[in-house]
CSV table of C-alpha atoms in Angstrom, one decimal:
chain,number,residue,atom,x,y,z
A,722,MET,CA,-59.2,80.8,-67.1
A,723,ILE,CA,-61.3,83.9,-65.2
A,724,LEU,CA,-60.6,83.3,-61.3
A,725,THR,CA,-63.9,83.8,-60.0
A,726,HIS,CA,-64.0,82.6,-56.7
A,727,LEU,CA,-61.0,82.1,-54.8
A,728,LEU,CA,-60.7,80.5,-50.9
A,729,TYR,CA,-57.9,81.1,-48.6
A,730,LEU,CA,-57.7,78.4,-45.8
A,731,HIS,CA,-55.4,79.3,-42.2
A,732,GLY,CA,-53.1,77.3,-40.7
A,733,PHE,CA,-53.7,76.3,-36.9
A,734,ARG,CA,-53.9,78.6,-34.3
A,735,SER,CA,-53.6,80.6,-37.1
A,736,SER,CA,-56.3,83.3,-38.5
A,737,PRO,CA,-58.3,85.2,-41.0
A,738,GLN,CA,-55.9,88.2,-39.2
A,739,SER,CA,-52.2,86.5,-40.0
A,740,ALA,CA,-50.0,88.8,-42.8
A,741,LYS,CA,-50.9,86.2,-45.8
A,742,ALA,CA,-54.1,85.8,-45.1
A,743,GLN,CA,-54.4,89.9,-45.4
A,744,ARG,CA,-52.5,90.2,-48.2
A,745,MET,CA,-54.2,87.4,-50.2
A,746,ALA,CA,-57.4,89.4,-49.2
A,747,GLN,CA,-55.9,92.7,-50.3
A,748,TRP,CA,-55.2,91.0,-53.8
A,749,ALA,CA,-58.5,89.8,-53.9
A,750,ALA,CA,-60.0,93.0,-53.6
A,751,GLU,CA,-58.0,94.8,-56.2
A,752,GLN,CA,-59.5,92.0,-58.8
A,753,ALA,CA,-62.9,93.2,-60.8
A,754,GLY,CA,-65.5,90.3,-59.6
A,755,LEU,CA,-63.6,88.3,-57.7
A,756,HIS,CA,-65.6,86.3,-54.4
A,757,PHE,CA,-63.5,85.7,-51.5
A,758,LEU,CA,-63.5,84.2,-48.7
A,759,ALA,CA,-61.4,83.6,-45.7
A,760,PRO,CA,-63.4,81.5,-43.0
A,761,ALA,CA,-62.0,81.0,-39.4
A,762,LEU,CA,-62.1,77.6,-39.0
A,763,PRO,CA,-62.3,75.8,-36.2
A,764,PRO,CA,-60.3,73.6,-34.2
A,765,SER,CA,-62.1,70.4,-35.1
A,766,PRO,CA,-61.0,69.5,-38.4
A,767,ARG,CA,-64.7,67.8,-38.9
A,768,ALA,CA,-66.4,71.0,-38.3
A,769,ALA,CA,-63.7,72.4,-39.9
A,770,PHE,CA,-64.3,70.8,-43.2
A,771,ALA,CA,-68.0,71.0,-42.9
A,772,LEU,CA,-68.0,74.8,-42.7
A,773,ILE,CA,-65.5,75.0,-46.0
A,774,GLU,CA,-67.7,72.6,-47.7
A,775,GLN,CA,-71.0,74.6,-46.9
A,776,LEU,CA,-69.4,77.7,-47.8
A,777,THR,CA,-68.4,76.6,-51.4
A,778,ALA,CA,-71.1,74.6,-52.0
A,779,GLY,CA,-72.3,76.9,-55.0
A,780,TRP,CA,-68.9,77.6,-56.7
A,781,PRO,CA,-68.6,77.0,-59.7
A,782,ALA,CA,-65.7,73.6,-61.1
A,783,GLN,CA,-64.4,76.5,-63.6
A,784,GLY,CA,-62.7,79.7,-61.6
A,785,ALA,CA,-62.2,78.7,-58.5
A,786,ALA,CA,-59.4,78.0,-56.8
A,787,VAL,CA,-57.7,77.6,-52.6
A,788,VAL,CA,-55.0,79.1,-51.4
A,789,GLY,CA,-54.4,77.3,-48.1
A,790,SER,CA,-51.0,77.5,-45.3
A,791,SER,CA,-49.9,75.1,-42.9
A,792,LEU,CA,-52.7,72.8,-42.0
A,793,GLY,CA,-55.0,75.2,-44.6
A,794,GLY,CA,-52.8,73.1,-46.6
A,795,PHE,CA,-53.9,70.1,-45.5
A,796,TYR,CA,-57.1,70.9,-45.8
A,797,ALA,CA,-57.0,72.4,-49.5
A,798,ALA,CA,-55.3,69.2,-50.1
A,799,ALA,CA,-58.1,67.5,-49.2
A,800,LEU,CA,-61.0,69.8,-50.5
A,801,ALA,CA,-59.0,69.7,-54.8
A,802,ALA,CA,-59.4,66.1,-54.3
A,803,ARG,CA,-62.8,66.1,-54.7
A,804,ARG,CA,-63.2,69.4,-56.4
A,805,SER,CA,-60.4,68.4,-58.9
A,806,GLN,CA,-61.1,71.2,-61.6
A,807,TRP,CA,-60.2,74.0,-58.8
A,808,ARG,CA,-56.2,75.3,-58.6
A,809,VAL,CA,-54.5,75.2,-55.6
A,810,GLY,CA,-51.8,77.0,-54.0
A,811,LEU,CA,-50.6,75.8,-51.1
A,812,LEU,CA,-48.1,77.4,-48.1
A,813,ASN,CA,-45.6,75.0,-46.4
A,814,PRO,CA,-48.7,72.7,-46.4
A,815,ALA,CA,-49.1,69.9,-43.4
A,816,VAL,CA,-48.3,66.8,-44.6
A,817,ASP,CA,-49.1,64.3,-41.6
A,818,PRO,CA,-50.9,66.6,-39.1
A,819,ALA,CA,-53.1,63.9,-37.5
A,820,ARG,CA,-48.9,63.5,-36.1
A,821,ASP,CA,-47.8,66.1,-35.7
A,822,LEU,CA,-51.1,67.9,-33.7
A,823,ALA,CA,-51.2,65.0,-31.6
A,824,ALA,CA,-48.5,66.6,-29.7
A,825,TYR,CA,-50.3,69.5,-29.2
A,826,ILE,CA,-53.7,68.1,-27.4
A,827,GLY,CA,-54.8,70.5,-24.3
A,828,GLU,CA,-55.0,74.1,-24.1
A,829,GLN,CA,-53.9,76.1,-27.4
A,830,ARG,CA,-53.8,80.0,-28.1
A,831,TYR,CA,-54.3,82.0,-30.8
A,832,TRP,CA,-51.6,83.6,-32.6
A,833,HIS,CA,-53.0,86.7,-33.4
A,834,ARG,CA,-55.4,86.7,-30.2
A,835,PRO,CA,-53.3,85.0,-27.1
A,836,GLU,CA,-56.3,86.1,-25.2
A,837,GLU,CA,-58.5,83.4,-26.5
A,838,ALA,CA,-57.6,79.7,-26.1
A,839,PHE,CA,-59.4,76.8,-27.4
A,840,TYR,CA,-58.9,73.3,-26.5
A,841,PHE,CA,-56.9,71.0,-28.8
A,842,GLN,CA,-59.3,67.3,-28.3
A,843,PRO,CA,-57.5,64.4,-28.4
A,844,GLU,CA,-60.1,62.6,-30.8
A,845,TYR,CA,-59.4,65.7,-33.9
A,846,VAL,CA,-56.5,63.5,-34.0
A,847,ASP,CA,-58.5,60.9,-35.4
A,848,GLU,CA,-60.8,63.3,-37.6
A,849,LEU,CA,-57.6,64.8,-39.7
A,850,ARG,CA,-56.3,60.7,-40.3
A,851,ALA,CA,-59.7,60.3,-41.7
A,852,LEU,CA,-60.0,63.7,-44.2
A,853,ARG,CA,-56.5,62.5,-45.2
A,854,PRO,CA,-56.8,63.0,-49.2
A,855,GLY,CA,-55.6,59.6,-51.5
A,856,THR,CA,-54.0,60.1,-54.8
A,857,LEU,CA,-54.1,64.3,-55.6
A,858,PRO,CA,-55.2,64.7,-59.0
A,859,HIS,CA,-54.1,67.4,-62.1
A,860,PRO,CA,-50.5,68.4,-61.7
A,861,THR,CA,-51.2,71.2,-63.1
A,862,ARG,CA,-53.3,72.5,-61.2
A,863,TRP,CA,-51.7,72.5,-58.0
A,864,PHE,CA,-48.4,75.3,-57.2
A,865,ALA,CA,-46.6,74.8,-53.6
A,866,LEU,CA,-44.3,77.2,-52.0
A,867,LEU,CA,-42.2,75.4,-49.8
A,868,ALA,CA,-39.1,76.7,-47.9
A,869,LYS,CA,-36.5,74.9,-46.7
A,870,GLY,CA,-35.8,76.8,-43.5
A,871,ASP,CA,-39.6,76.1,-41.6
A,872,GLU,CA,-38.7,75.6,-38.4
A,873,LEU,CA,-42.5,73.6,-38.2
A,874,LEU,CA,-42.8,71.3,-40.8
A,875,ASP,CA,-40.1,69.1,-43.2
A,876,TRP,CA,-39.9,70.6,-46.9
A,877,ARG,CA,-38.8,67.2,-47.8
A,878,GLU,CA,-41.6,65.4,-46.5
A,879,MET,CA,-44.1,68.6,-48.5
A,880,LEU,CA,-42.0,68.1,-51.1
A,881,ALA,CA,-42.2,64.2,-51.3
A,882,ARG,CA,-46.3,64.8,-50.8
A,883,TYR,CA,-47.4,67.7,-52.7
A,884,GLY,CA,-44.7,68.5,-55.5
A,885,LEU,CA,-46.6,66.9,-58.4
A,886,GLY,CA,-47.2,70.4,-60.4
A,887,ARG,CA,-45.0,74.0,-60.0
A,888,VAL,CA,-43.2,74.2,-56.8
A,889,LEU,CA,-40.6,77.0,-55.5
A,890,LEU,CA,-38.5,75.8,-53.2
A,891,LEU,CA,-36.9,78.5,-51.1
A,892,SER,CA,-33.8,77.7,-50.0
A,893,ALA,CA,-34.5,79.8,-46.9
A,894,SER,CA,-37.8,81.5,-45.7
A,895,ASP,CA,-39.8,80.5,-42.9
A,896,HIS,CA,-42.5,78.4,-41.7
A,897,ALA,CA,-44.9,82.0,-41.7
A,898,LEU,CA,-43.1,82.6,-45.3
A,899,SER,CA,-42.3,86.2,-43.8
A,900,ASP,CA,-41.1,86.9,-47.4
A,901,PHE,CA,-44.7,86.1,-48.8
A,902,GLU,CA,-44.9,89.4,-50.6
A,903,ARG,CA,-42.3,88.4,-52.7
A,904,TRP,CA,-43.7,85.0,-54.0
A,905,LEU,CA,-47.4,86.4,-54.6
A,906,PRO,CA,-47.2,87.5,-57.8
A,907,GLU,CA,-45.6,83.8,-58.8
A,908,LEU,CA,-48.9,82.6,-56.5
A,909,THR,CA,-51.7,84.6,-58.1
A,910,ARG,CA,-50.1,84.1,-61.5
A,911,HIS,CA,-50.5,80.4,-61.1
A,912,LEU,CA,-54.4,81.2,-59.9
A,913,GLN,CA,-54.9,83.0,-62.8
A,914,SER,CA,-53.6,80.7,-65.5
A,915,PRO,CA,-55.0,78.4,-68.1
């Protein structure tokens, strides 16, 4: 498959300035003719998903892919459930963010811009529940990079939900996938495979 469009979705409190987003942008810039987007997602899940759908509305069914990290992985799965021909890359993806982020209602600060804050509203939990995708289509289009050393999310839960296609289960690493560079070739090979 010729990859023509690639979307990267960051996680909760993260941004397009994250190390993984920046590395994906660098890789995409090295690919001739690849259209790459890594939008800054708003705190509201409903608004974030509306933005994602708006930005990719004209993208082709064939030749497009989405990669998502943590909460961005949850969004990527929700999007891929609707765009079943897309290739998918999940990096320590959130499985039940409505449950997990209920503890974060209130003021939050961004990892890469700690001087900036946002308020995670109680209604955002319901917005996350409404986005939960059902059955995930076409297992061969899915790739999951999961770290047993993830300090925020349970790798067993991630594997049970998203281990339907190709899975790289890392015996160590962490939630941020600090060794992402090592695994980037596996991810990009999947994104470009027929």
